[in-house]
Amino acid sequence: MSITSSSQLWLYDTTLRDGTQREGLSVSIEDKLRIAHRLDELGIPFIEGGWPGANPKDVQFFWQLQANPLKQAEIVPFCSTRRPHRQASDEPMLQAILAAGTRWVTIFGKSWDLHVTEGLKTNLDENLAMIHDTIEYLRSQGRRVIYDAEHWFDGYKQNPEYALKTIKTAATAGAEWLVLCDTNGGTLPHEITEIVTTVISQTSMTNPQIGIHTHNDSEMAVANALAAVMAGAKMVQGTINGYGERCGNANLCSLIPNLQLKLGYSCIGEHQLNQLTETSRFISEVVNLAPDEHAPFVGRSAFAHKGGIHVSAVERNPLTYEHIPPEKVGNNRRIVISEQSGLSNVLAHAKNLGMELDKHDPQAKQILQKMKQLESEGYQFEAAEASFALLMYEALGQRQKFFNVNGFHVHCDLGKGKETTNSLATIKVSVNNKNILEAAEGNGPVAALDAALRKALINFYPQIADFELTDYKVRILNGNTGTAAITRTLVESGNGQQRWNTIGVSTNILDASYQAVVEGLEYGLFLHFQAEKCCL
Amino acid sequence: MSITSSSQLWLYDTTLRDGTQREGLSVSIEDKLRIAHRLDELGIPFIEGGWPGANPKDVQFFWQLQANPLKQAEIVPFCSTRRPHRQASDEPMLQAILAAGTRWVTIFGKSWDLHVTEGLKTNLDENLAMIHDTIEYLRSQGRRVIYDAEHWFDGYKQNPEYALKTIKTAATAGAEWLVLCDTNGGTLPHEITEIVTTVISQTSMTNPQIGIHTHNDSEMAVANALAAVMAGAKMVQGTINGYGERCGNANLCSLIPNLQLKLGYSCIGEHQLNQLTETSRFISEVVNLAPDEHAPFVGRSAFAHKGGIHVSAVERNPLTYEHIPPEKVGNNRRIVISEQSGLSNVLAHAKNLGMELDKHDPQAKQILQKMKQLESEGYQFEAAEASFALLMYEALGQRQKFFNVNGFHVHCDLGKGKETTNSLATIKVSVNNKNILEAAEGNGPVAALDAALRKALINFYPQIADFELTDYKVRILNGNTGTAAITRTLVESGNGQQRWNTIGVSTNILDASYQAVVEGLEYGLFLHFQAEKCCL
């Protein structure tokens, strides 16, 4: 059934160029350097770094990369063909990509006659000359050239003869790769199959070889890239997490496992494929976008199981409920704590936490009831496993009270300009029946609260000096009720070795934040004393 | 090139059943009723409403729907086959779907031998008897039956002979549709084509007909459904926005336009296709999940254009940059205000707002500079067009100062339990050189602030009584700096006729909220007086 092939494919990542066209995504030079090195580690052979002719920041990026070069990947600058009726050698943007000092360059040109006459406002022959001259000039300067045929599929559908001429021109001028682009993302897989097959048979091209670059406007980017590969394309362009303009580019996080695990192509090493999930999350963190929890292969929910019967079945035989073993892509199976959870999920989760809990224990039912009640108020334990663990320990009578918070006040003086915003928090805490009243300031009410709480506790628990608040997220649950909305806060804390997540819910955003911060400290103390116990 | 066919397809929506398996999604009976009526308006012929045998809330849903029935759609309950070695007529869950009082029912059964022996722990013949008896019993009770062949493709790959037997059994027992399910979502399009073609040729089935149900674990759900339709399937199952367990189900918002606009199948009316974007957003609002802005066809970014040259080209000839006209699916073209914007984007946006601004005006450059500076601080005007308009009016010297805020204080007394949380805000405002000091309480600091501001302004501007805060969103920009993170707040306000969005950014969550709330009121007043001017 499956088509297997041991043949090699070349991946070409354009997260740093086409990916940054995504609305809401922006990156600094440092971000780009971190991402490039991470892609290098993943084993991507070609990494498109930017368009130095159009963006001065990209010039800096290529220079800085020279000081700290990649291990195995080719870093590639991107540029258009020369302008109509100019000399290639006089084009500042071509000088800019030469200055990037790379072995390979990518040049894009027009394939669609309409884009030549209406977009470039020149004639069809001049466009061919632009493609030819640009590539020939770059070859004369010692560069190897990848040619991106922009709007290829739309152009081919309108005027196949002219479209073919453009790539034949690129080949003649010395391009080593001809990449067929579905720039508008409107093509369907059966069309890709037909057109790529025709191109390969008509041009009988083995050198240059064919590549594919797809966009997701029809939700077909990954399927289209697979169709092209199965028709003979040898280079696949895409971005991590499918970032890109409009609906995004072909998602390498889905493409790589489909190509490698299902179709038997070789793209990256097995130990590199194991890093896929981590790479996806690393890059979403660097570009500061929330990861798509439902992303195929690498999403947090990709191998999550809900529902009692299903959970027991998947534990008996994972193959019957999972299309691939999650660890192959560095992801893991997860039993979901959710409103629809049955007792078996609670038990599975307790087991994960190393707790012994039997389905006949009355506490197991109590936990389920408490959980369902809290979930109806807006709590969601899927992303706050430390809070769920505290809830479980409480039900089992094993929750240690390290401290009690008996109240707090927050005062903010605002609105006079950002420099003068100031928040003051006072907190009343008791530890071992001793009352402490503390006050602290902060740039914002949550920072002030956190500071006051730590100040109150540090003499009793010096180890909290090592705890840090590593992430803080706020979600308005019923946004359409305006400022009276219920707020859910998620806090991630860490102690250098471990990280854990806690949750707070309230109509008051500060109260929700406070709950999550307090439980974060409590769970950190719990981990500390548990570790101490183990070492005795 | 394109395969066109005028033949009819039957859409089957399972948002209310399989869609609700999505992690983080939960719906009330009222939500389900609103969604069902909306899908009915969209022209979906089959709407799966739930599994009354497994979920008591779903029983209520079917009963309440009888009191307020759908206009054109068949509402369908879902259930498994009877348990091993039971009588179908004795199964409470089958009684529950009969009690739903529908014309059609959907029954799912096992196709994969391994699921029969390992999951159900029975033998292969008994599974066939379970399929047969269940369908025959429901037919005897006057129901028309859709048969979902669970794990069909995986089962067929392992044991094609047995898998075929299961659907032939369902057909013999009287099922009118045989729906082939890729339950684990691991199948690729070329396999779907091959297997569906084989099934249709081997069974030569025209009645019952074949349907397709796919999941997105390989990012192939939509491509797989298209492949099945092109191989002869006549029913397509999916969910709005692709909601579903793990990585989701086939996304009807992508499937419908692909099938109808690109492949020429007929699914829903043209005037209904125009409602697709609105339906997608309505349902994401009802289930309270942020819409995917990058979703194909219906996402806010699906037809968004960035970058100067590109923008002028798309305005000249949209067909060269858009795979379909956005209005066909009720979406629209959008020129993005972004960090990468050039002057031409600012001008295009000014034009949208009805402002006259020439590229040679020094103000146009000032606006661009101011915008870029604010964006580097964390502002993002893509989602806050009212704040951007105020920025433009300011640069043009046309921003009317309705009031000045000279400072505010917020005091919260918290931590004693949710009932007693209380916030007090005081605000100093001046209107026409008159100073006002006001105080107000609220359940949370933002509500208190909003109340104090309104109290201070209402005597001067009675029309603000009609303004309401319709949405409130908070995003932590650099979450990994913990509580010192920069907060971005988006506020949507409305006056009954119009809605507008404003933004605030600060390290203090209250300051960010305050900025957005204040600009929301200001823009509302601006709209009010602008409308009054026009009427003079």
PDB file of N, CA, C and O in Angstrom, chain B residues 283-339:
ATOM      1  N   ILE B 283     -19.427  30.280  15.496  1.00  0.00           N
ATOM      2  CA  ILE B 283     -19.263  29.034  16.261  1.00  0.00           C
ATOM      3  C   ILE B 283     -18.035  29.119  17.165  1.00  0.00           C
ATOM      4  O   ILE B 283     -18.082  28.676  18.315  1.00  0.00           O
ATOM      5  N   SER B 284     -16.962  29.744  16.697  1.00  0.00           N
ATOM      6  CA  SER B 284     -15.809  29.875  17.600  1.00  0.00           C
ATOM      7  C   SER B 284     -16.179  30.744  18.798  1.00  0.00           C
ATOM      8  O   SER B 284     -15.712  30.517  19.908  1.00  0.00           O
ATOM      9  N   GLU B 285     -17.064  31.705  18.589  1.00  0.00           N
ATOM     10  CA  GLU B 285     -17.505  32.541  19.701  1.00  0.00           C
ATOM     11  C   GLU B 285     -18.371  31.743  20.674  1.00  0.00           C
ATOM     12  O   GLU B 285     -18.184  31.810  21.890  1.00  0.00           O
ATOM     13  N   VAL B 286     -19.289  30.959  20.147  1.00  0.00           N
ATOM     14  CA  VAL B 286     -20.175  30.189  21.024  1.00  0.00           C
ATOM     15  C   VAL B 286     -19.377  29.174  21.847  1.00  0.00           C
ATOM     16  O   VAL B 286     -19.606  29.016  23.043  1.00  0.00           O
ATOM     17  N   VAL B 287     -18.400  28.505  21.221  1.00  0.00           N
ATOM     18  CA  VAL B 287     -17.625  27.516  21.989  1.00  0.00           C
ATOM     19  C   VAL B 287     -16.486  28.197  22.744  1.00  0.00           C
ATOM     20  O   VAL B 287     -15.724  27.541  23.445  1.00  0.00           O
ATOM     21  N   ASN B 288     -16.381  29.518  22.576  1.00  0.00           N
ATOM     22  CA  ASN B 288     -15.432  30.318  23.351  1.00  0.00           C
ATOM     23  C   ASN B 288     -13.968  29.942  23.109  1.00  0.00           C
ATOM     24  O   ASN B 288     -13.180  29.790  24.034  1.00  0.00           O
ATOM     25  N   LEU B 289     -13.638  29.745  21.835  1.00  0.00           N
ATOM     26  CA  LEU B 289     -12.236  29.527  21.461  1.00  0.00           C
ATOM     27  C   LEU B 289     -11.839  30.658  20.523  1.00  0.00           C
ATOM     28  O   LEU B 289     -12.638  31.073  19.674  1.00  0.00           O
ATOM     29  N   ALA B 290     -10.627  31.157  20.699  1.00  0.00           N
ATOM     30  CA  ALA B 290     -10.159  32.217  19.807  1.00  0.00           C
ATOM     31  C   ALA B 290     -10.187  31.694  18.380  1.00  0.00           C
ATOM     32  O   ALA B 290      -9.739  30.576  18.123  1.00  0.00           O
ATOM     33  N   PRO B 291     -10.718  32.469  17.429  1.00  0.00           N
ATOM     34  CA  PRO B 291     -10.690  31.999  16.043  1.00  0.00           C
ATOM     35  C   PRO B 291      -9.257  31.898  15.543  1.00  0.00           C
ATOM     36  O   PRO B 291      -8.394  32.657  15.979  1.00  0.00           O
ATOM     37  N   ASP B 292      -8.990  30.946  14.655  1.00  0.00           N
ATOM     38  CA  ASP B 292      -7.665  30.834  14.049  1.00  0.00           C
ATOM     39  C   ASP B 292      -7.570  31.901  12.961  1.00  0.00           C
ATOM     40  O   ASP B 292      -8.216  31.800  11.929  1.00  0.00           O
ATOM     41  N   GLU B 293      -6.767  32.917  13.215  1.00  0.00           N
ATOM     42  CA  GLU B 293      -6.700  34.047  12.288  1.00  0.00           C
ATOM     43  C   GLU B 293      -6.089  33.649  10.951  1.00  0.00           C
ATOM     44  O   GLU B 293      -6.278  34.329   9.958  1.00  0.00           O
ATOM     45  N   HIS B 294      -5.354  32.544  10.949  1.00  0.00           N
ATOM     46  CA  HIS B 294      -4.662  32.116   9.735  1.00  0.00           C
ATOM     47  C   HIS B 294      -5.387  30.972   9.040  1.00  0.00           C
ATOM     48  O   HIS B 294      -4.838  30.346   8.134  1.00  0.00           O
ATOM     49  N   ALA B 295      -6.612  30.697   9.452  1.00  0.00           N
ATOM     50  CA  ALA B 295      -7.372  29.607   8.838  1.00  0.00           C
ATOM     51  C   ALA B 295      -7.606  29.896   7.357  1.00  0.00           C
ATOM     52  O   ALA B 295      -7.911  31.025   6.978  1.00  0.00           O
ATOM     53  N   PRO B 296      -7.447  28.867   6.499  1.00  0.00           N
ATOM     54  CA  PRO B 296      -7.758  29.034   5.083  1.00  0.00           C
ATOM     55  C   PRO B 296      -9.204  29.524   4.892  1.00  0.00           C
ATOM     56  O   PRO B 296     -10.078  29.168   5.679  1.00  0.00           O
ATOM     57  N   PHE B 297      -9.413  30.325   3.902  1.00  0.00           N
ATOM     58  CA  PHE B 297     -10.727  30.829   3.484  1.00  0.00           C
ATOM     59  C   PHE B 297     -11.392  31.765   4.505  1.00  0.00           C
ATOM     60  O   PHE B 297     -11.789  32.860   4.153  1.00  0.00           O
ATOM     61  N   VAL B 298     -11.505  31.355   5.783  1.00  0.00           N
ATOM     62  CA  VAL B 298     -12.326  32.116   6.732  1.00  0.00           C
ATOM     63  C   VAL B 298     -11.511  32.895   7.761  1.00  0.00           C
ATOM     64  O   VAL B 298     -12.079  33.651   8.550  1.00  0.00           O
ATOM     65  N   GLY B 299     -10.185  32.718   7.790  1.00  0.00           N
ATOM     66  CA  GLY B 299      -9.359  33.398   8.785  1.00  0.00           C
ATOM     67  C   GLY B 299      -9.237  34.885   8.485  1.00  0.00           C
ATOM     68  O   GLY B 299      -9.355  35.317   7.335  1.00  0.00           O
ATOM     69  N   ARG B 300      -8.979  35.644   9.536  1.00  0.00           N
ATOM     70  CA  ARG B 300      -8.848  37.090   9.386  1.00  0.00           C
ATOM     71  C   ARG B 300      -7.660  37.438   8.471  1.00  0.00           C
ATOM     72  O   ARG B 300      -7.661  38.459   7.797  1.00  0.00           O
ATOM     73  N   SER B 301      -6.632  36.571   8.455  1.00  0.00           N
ATOM     74  CA  SER B 301      -5.450  36.825   7.629  1.00  0.00           C
ATOM     75  C   SER B 301      -5.503  36.144   6.268  1.00  0.00           C
ATOM     76  O   SER B 301      -4.561  36.269   5.486  1.00  0.00           O
ATOM     77  N   ALA B 302      -6.579  35.414   5.988  1.00  0.00           N
ATOM     78  CA  ALA B 302      -6.598  34.581   4.774  1.00  0.00           C
ATOM     79  C   ALA B 302      -6.440  35.403   3.495  1.00  0.00           C
ATOM     80  O   ALA B 302      -5.901  34.921   2.505  1.00  0.00           O
ATOM     81  N   PHE B 303      -6.900  36.632   3.534  1.00  0.00           N
ATOM     82  CA  PHE B 303      -6.759  37.498   2.352  1.00  0.00           C
ATOM     83  C   PHE B 303      -6.106  38.819   2.750  1.00  0.00           C
ATOM     84  O   PHE B 303      -6.486  39.885   2.286  1.00  0.00           O
ATOM     85  N   ALA B 304      -5.126  38.719   3.658  1.00  0.00           N
ATOM     86  CA  ALA B 304      -4.418  39.904   4.140  1.00  0.00           C
ATOM     87  C   ALA B 304      -3.163  40.106   3.306  1.00  0.00           C
ATOM     88  O   ALA B 304      -2.477  39.147   2.972  1.00  0.00           O
ATOM     89  N   HIS B 305      -2.874  41.333   2.985  1.00  0.00           N
ATOM     90  CA  HIS B 305      -1.699  41.616   2.157  1.00  0.00           C
ATOM     91  C   HIS B 305      -0.760  42.578   2.863  1.00  0.00           C
ATOM     92  O   HIS B 305      -1.168  43.592   3.370  1.00  0.00           O
ATOM     93  N   LYS B 306       0.483  42.204   2.855  1.00  0.00           N
ATOM     94  CA  LYS B 306       1.567  42.975   3.455  1.00  0.00           C
ATOM     95  C   LYS B 306       2.499  43.445   2.364  1.00  0.00           C
ATOM     96  O   LYS B 306       2.568  42.834   1.313  1.00  0.00           O
ATOM     97  N   GLY B 307       3.274  44.456   2.658  1.00  0.00           N
ATOM     98  CA  GLY B 307       4.376  44.788   1.748  1.00  0.00           C
ATOM     99  C   GLY B 307       3.918  45.703   0.634  1.00  0.00           C
ATOM    100  O   GLY B 307       2.920  45.454  -0.035  1.00  0.00           O
ATOM    101  N   GLY B 308       4.661  46.770   0.394  1.00  0.00           N
ATOM    102  CA  GLY B 308       4.262  47.861  -0.487  1.00  0.00           C
ATOM    103  C   GLY B 308       3.925  47.483  -1.925  1.00  0.00           C
ATOM    104  O   GLY B 308       2.818  47.725  -2.377  1.00  0.00           O
ATOM    105  N   ILE B 309       4.852  46.867  -2.650  1.00  0.00           N
ATOM    106  CA  ILE B 309       4.652  46.588  -4.081  1.00  0.00           C
ATOM    107  C   ILE B 309       3.470  45.649  -4.265  1.00  0.00           C
ATOM    108  O   ILE B 309       2.589  45.862  -5.086  1.00  0.00           O
ATOM    109  N   HIS B 310       3.488  44.620  -3.450  1.00  0.00           N
ATOM    110  CA  HIS B 310       2.449  43.621  -3.425  1.00  0.00           C
ATOM    111  C   HIS B 310       1.065  44.270  -3.274  1.00  0.00           C
ATOM    112  O   HIS B 310       0.121  43.941  -3.982  1.00  0.00           O
ATOM    113  N   VAL B 311       0.966  45.227  -2.328  1.00  0.00           N
ATOM    114  CA  VAL B 311      -0.316  45.867  -2.061  1.00  0.00           C
ATOM    115  C   VAL B 311      -0.813  46.638  -3.272  1.00  0.00           C
ATOM    116  O   VAL B 311      -1.985  46.558  -3.639  1.00  0.00           O
ATOM    117  N   SER B 312       0.082  47.351  -3.934  1.00  0.00           N
ATOM    118  CA  SER B 312      -0.392  48.099  -5.099  1.00  0.00           C
ATOM    119  C   SER B 312      -0.773  47.144  -6.231  1.00  0.00           C
ATOM    120  O   SER B 312      -1.738  47.381  -6.952  1.00  0.00           O
ATOM    121  N   ALA B 313      -0.066  46.018  -6.351  1.00  0.00           N
ATOM    122  CA  ALA B 313      -0.389  45.047  -7.402  1.00  0.00           C
ATOM    123  C   ALA B 313      -1.749  44.393  -7.145  1.00  0.00           C
ATOM    124  O   ALA B 313      -2.543  44.216  -8.064  1.00  0.00           O
ATOM    125  N   VAL B 314      -2.009  44.052  -5.894  1.00  0.00           N
ATOM    126  CA  VAL B 314      -3.258  43.356  -5.590  1.00  0.00           C
ATOM    127  C   VAL B 314      -4.446  44.285  -5.807  1.00  0.00           C
ATOM    128  O   VAL B 314      -5.534  43.847  -6.192  1.00  0.00           O
ATOM    129  N   GLU B 315      -4.223  45.589  -5.583  1.00  0.00           N
ATOM    130  CA  GLU B 315      -5.317  46.521  -5.821  1.00  0.00           C
ATOM    131  C   GLU B 315      -5.615  46.661  -7.318  1.00  0.00           C
ATOM    132  O   GLU B 315      -6.753  46.860  -7.702  1.00  0.00           O
ATOM    133  N   ARG B 316      -4.583  46.529  -8.144  1.00  0.00           N
ATOM    134  CA  ARG B 316      -4.792  46.602  -9.594  1.00  0.00           C
ATOM    135  C   ARG B 316      -5.505  45.366 -10.125  1.00  0.00           C
ATOM    136  O   ARG B 316      -6.422  45.471 -10.915  1.00  0.00           O
ATOM    137  N   ASN B 317      -5.075  44.192  -9.690  1.00  0.00           N
ATOM    138  CA  ASN B 317      -5.652  42.959 -10.235  1.00  0.00           C
ATOM    139  C   ASN B 317      -5.661  41.858  -9.183  1.00  0.00           C
ATOM    140  O   ASN B 317      -4.726  41.067  -9.090  1.00  0.00           O
ATOM    141  N   PRO B 318      -6.747  41.769  -8.396  1.00  0.00           N
ATOM    142  CA  PRO B 318      -6.798  40.830  -7.276  1.00  0.00           C
ATOM    143  C   PRO B 318      -6.548  39.379  -7.683  1.00  0.00           C
ATOM    144  O   PRO B 318      -5.952  38.619  -6.928  1.00  0.00           O
ATOM    145  N   LEU B 319      -6.992  39.002  -8.888  1.00  0.00           N
ATOM    146  CA  LEU B 319      -6.862  37.610  -9.318  1.00  0.00           C
ATOM    147  C   LEU B 319      -5.421  37.122  -9.324  1.00  0.00           C
ATOM    148  O   LEU B 319      -5.159  35.934  -9.205  1.00  0.00           O
ATOM    149  N   THR B 320      -4.479  38.036  -9.494  1.00  0.00           N
ATOM    150  CA  THR B 320      -3.082  37.608  -9.567  1.00  0.00           C
ATOM    151  C   THR B 320      -2.515  37.282  -8.191  1.00  0.00           C
ATOM    152  O   THR B 320      -1.459  36.684  -8.099  1.00  0.00           O
ATOM    153  N   TYR B 321      -3.193  37.715  -7.123  1.00  0.00           N
ATOM    154  CA  TYR B 321      -2.672  37.440  -5.779  1.00  0.00           C
ATOM    155  C   TYR B 321      -3.655  36.717  -4.863  1.00  0.00           C
ATOM    156  O   TYR B 321      -3.355  36.489  -3.704  1.00  0.00           O
ATOM    157  N   GLU B 322      -4.855  36.392  -5.364  1.00  0.00           N
ATOM    158  CA  GLU B 322      -5.847  35.731  -4.503  1.00  0.00           C
ATOM    159  C   GLU B 322      -6.403  34.510  -5.208  1.00  0.00           C
ATOM    160  O   GLU B 322      -6.870  34.609  -6.342  1.00  0.00           O
ATOM    161  N   HIS B 323      -6.395  33.362  -4.515  1.00  0.00           N
ATOM    162  CA  HIS B 323      -6.808  32.131  -5.195  1.00  0.00           C
ATOM    163  C   HIS B 323      -8.312  32.054  -5.427  1.00  0.00           C
ATOM    164  O   HIS B 323      -8.764  31.359  -6.322  1.00  0.00           O
ATOM    165  N   ILE B 324      -9.084  32.753  -4.594  1.00  0.00           N
ATOM    166  CA  ILE B 324     -10.527  32.902  -4.858  1.00  0.00           C
ATOM    167  C   ILE B 324     -10.904  34.329  -4.455  1.00  0.00           C
ATOM    168  O   ILE B 324     -10.216  34.948  -3.653  1.00  0.00           O
ATOM    169  N   PRO B 325     -12.023  34.845  -4.974  1.00  0.00           N
ATOM    170  CA  PRO B 325     -12.487  36.154  -4.490  1.00  0.00           C
ATOM    171  C   PRO B 325     -13.000  35.978  -3.055  1.00  0.00           C
ATOM    172  O   PRO B 325     -13.888  35.165  -2.816  1.00  0.00           O
ATOM    173  N   PRO B 326     -12.430  36.718  -2.089  1.00  0.00           N
ATOM    174  CA  PRO B 326     -12.777  36.483  -0.686  1.00  0.00           C
ATOM    175  C   PRO B 326     -14.272  36.594  -0.386  1.00  0.00           C
ATOM    176  O   PRO B 326     -14.779  35.886   0.487  1.00  0.00           O
ATOM    177  N   GLU B 327     -14.992  37.450  -1.133  1.00  0.00           N
ATOM    178  CA  GLU B 327     -16.413  37.646  -0.831  1.00  0.00           C
ATOM    179  C   GLU B 327     -17.255  36.396  -1.100  1.00  0.00           C
ATOM    180  O   GLU B 327     -18.338  36.248  -0.554  1.00  0.00           O
ATOM    181  N   LYS B 328     -16.744  35.474  -1.915  1.00  0.00           N
ATOM    182  CA  LYS B 328     -17.469  34.219  -2.177  1.00  0.00           C
ATOM    183  C   LYS B 328     -17.706  33.424  -0.901  1.00  0.00           C
ATOM    184  O   LYS B 328     -18.663  32.662  -0.796  1.00  0.00           O
ATOM    185  N   VAL B 329     -16.782  33.532   0.045  1.00  0.00           N
ATOM    186  CA  VAL B 329     -16.930  32.823   1.317  1.00  0.00           C
ATOM    187  C   VAL B 329     -17.223  33.810   2.456  1.00  0.00           C
ATOM    188  O   VAL B 329     -17.080  33.483   3.624  1.00  0.00           O
ATOM    189  N   GLY B 330     -17.620  35.033   2.084  1.00  0.00           N
ATOM    190  CA  GLY B 330     -17.989  36.025   3.092  1.00  0.00           C
ATOM    191  C   GLY B 330     -16.811  36.633   3.833  1.00  0.00           C
ATOM    192  O   GLY B 330     -16.969  37.225   4.887  1.00  0.00           O
ATOM    193  N   ASN B 331     -15.618  36.484   3.287  1.00  0.00           N
ATOM    194  CA  ASN B 331     -14.445  37.086   3.911  1.00  0.00           C
ATOM    195  C   ASN B 331     -14.092  38.366   3.147  1.00  0.00           C
ATOM    196  O   ASN B 331     -14.774  38.722   2.188  1.00  0.00           O
ATOM    197  N   ASN B 332     -13.059  39.084   3.556  1.00  0.00           N
ATOM    198  CA  ASN B 332     -12.671  40.251   2.783  1.00  0.00           C
ATOM    199  C   ASN B 332     -11.168  40.480   2.766  1.00  0.00           C
ATOM    200  O   ASN B 332     -10.441  40.004   3.630  1.00  0.00           O
ATOM    201  N   ARG B 333     -10.759  41.211   1.742  1.00  0.00           N
ATOM    202  CA  ARG B 333      -9.354  41.581   1.577  1.00  0.00           C
ATOM    203  C   ARG B 333      -8.984  42.585   2.658  1.00  0.00           C
ATOM    204  O   ARG B 333      -9.794  43.416   3.052  1.00  0.00           O
ATOM    205  N   ARG B 334      -7.753  42.521   3.127  1.00  0.00           N
ATOM    206  CA  ARG B 334      -7.354  43.422   4.184  1.00  0.00           C
ATOM    207  C   ARG B 334      -5.915  43.855   3.947  1.00  0.00           C
ATOM    208  O   ARG B 334      -5.062  43.036   3.647  1.00  0.00           O
ATOM    209  N   ILE B 335      -5.660  45.141   4.064  1.00  0.00           N
ATOM    210  CA  ILE B 335      -4.291  45.637   3.949  1.00  0.00           C
ATOM    211  C   ILE B 335      -3.752  45.733   5.366  1.00  0.00           C
ATOM    212  O   ILE B 335      -4.341  46.376   6.226  1.00  0.00           O
ATOM    213  N   VAL B 336      -2.652  45.062   5.595  1.00  0.00           N
ATOM    214  CA  VAL B 336      -2.164  44.911   6.955  1.00  0.00           C
ATOM    215  C   VAL B 336      -1.316  46.094   7.391  1.00  0.00           C
ATOM    216  O   VAL B 336      -0.416  46.518   6.675  1.00  0.00           O
ATOM    217  N   ILE B 337      -1.631  46.598   8.571  1.00  0.00           N
ATOM    218  CA  ILE B 337      -0.812  47.612   9.222  1.00  0.00           C
ATOM    219  C   ILE B 337       0.217  46.841  10.026  1.00  0.00           C
ATOM    220  O   ILE B 337      -0.128  46.170  10.994  1.00  0.00           O
ATOM    221  N   SER B 338       1.453  46.892   9.654  1.00  0.00           N
ATOM    222  CA  SER B 338       2.416  46.054  10.358  1.00  0.00           C
ATOM    223  C   SER B 338       3.788  46.679  10.348  1.00  0.00           C
ATOM    224  O   SER B 338       4.062  47.623   9.614  1.00  0.00           O
ATOM    225  N   GLU B 339       4.655  46.091  11.149  1.00  0.00           N
ATOM    226  CA  GLU B 339       6.034  46.532  11.255  1.00  0.00           C
ATOM    227  C   GLU B 339       6.707  46.623   9.888  1.00  0.00           C
ATOM    228  O   GLU B 339       7.576  47.451   9.676  1.00  0.00           O
TER     229      GLU B 339
END
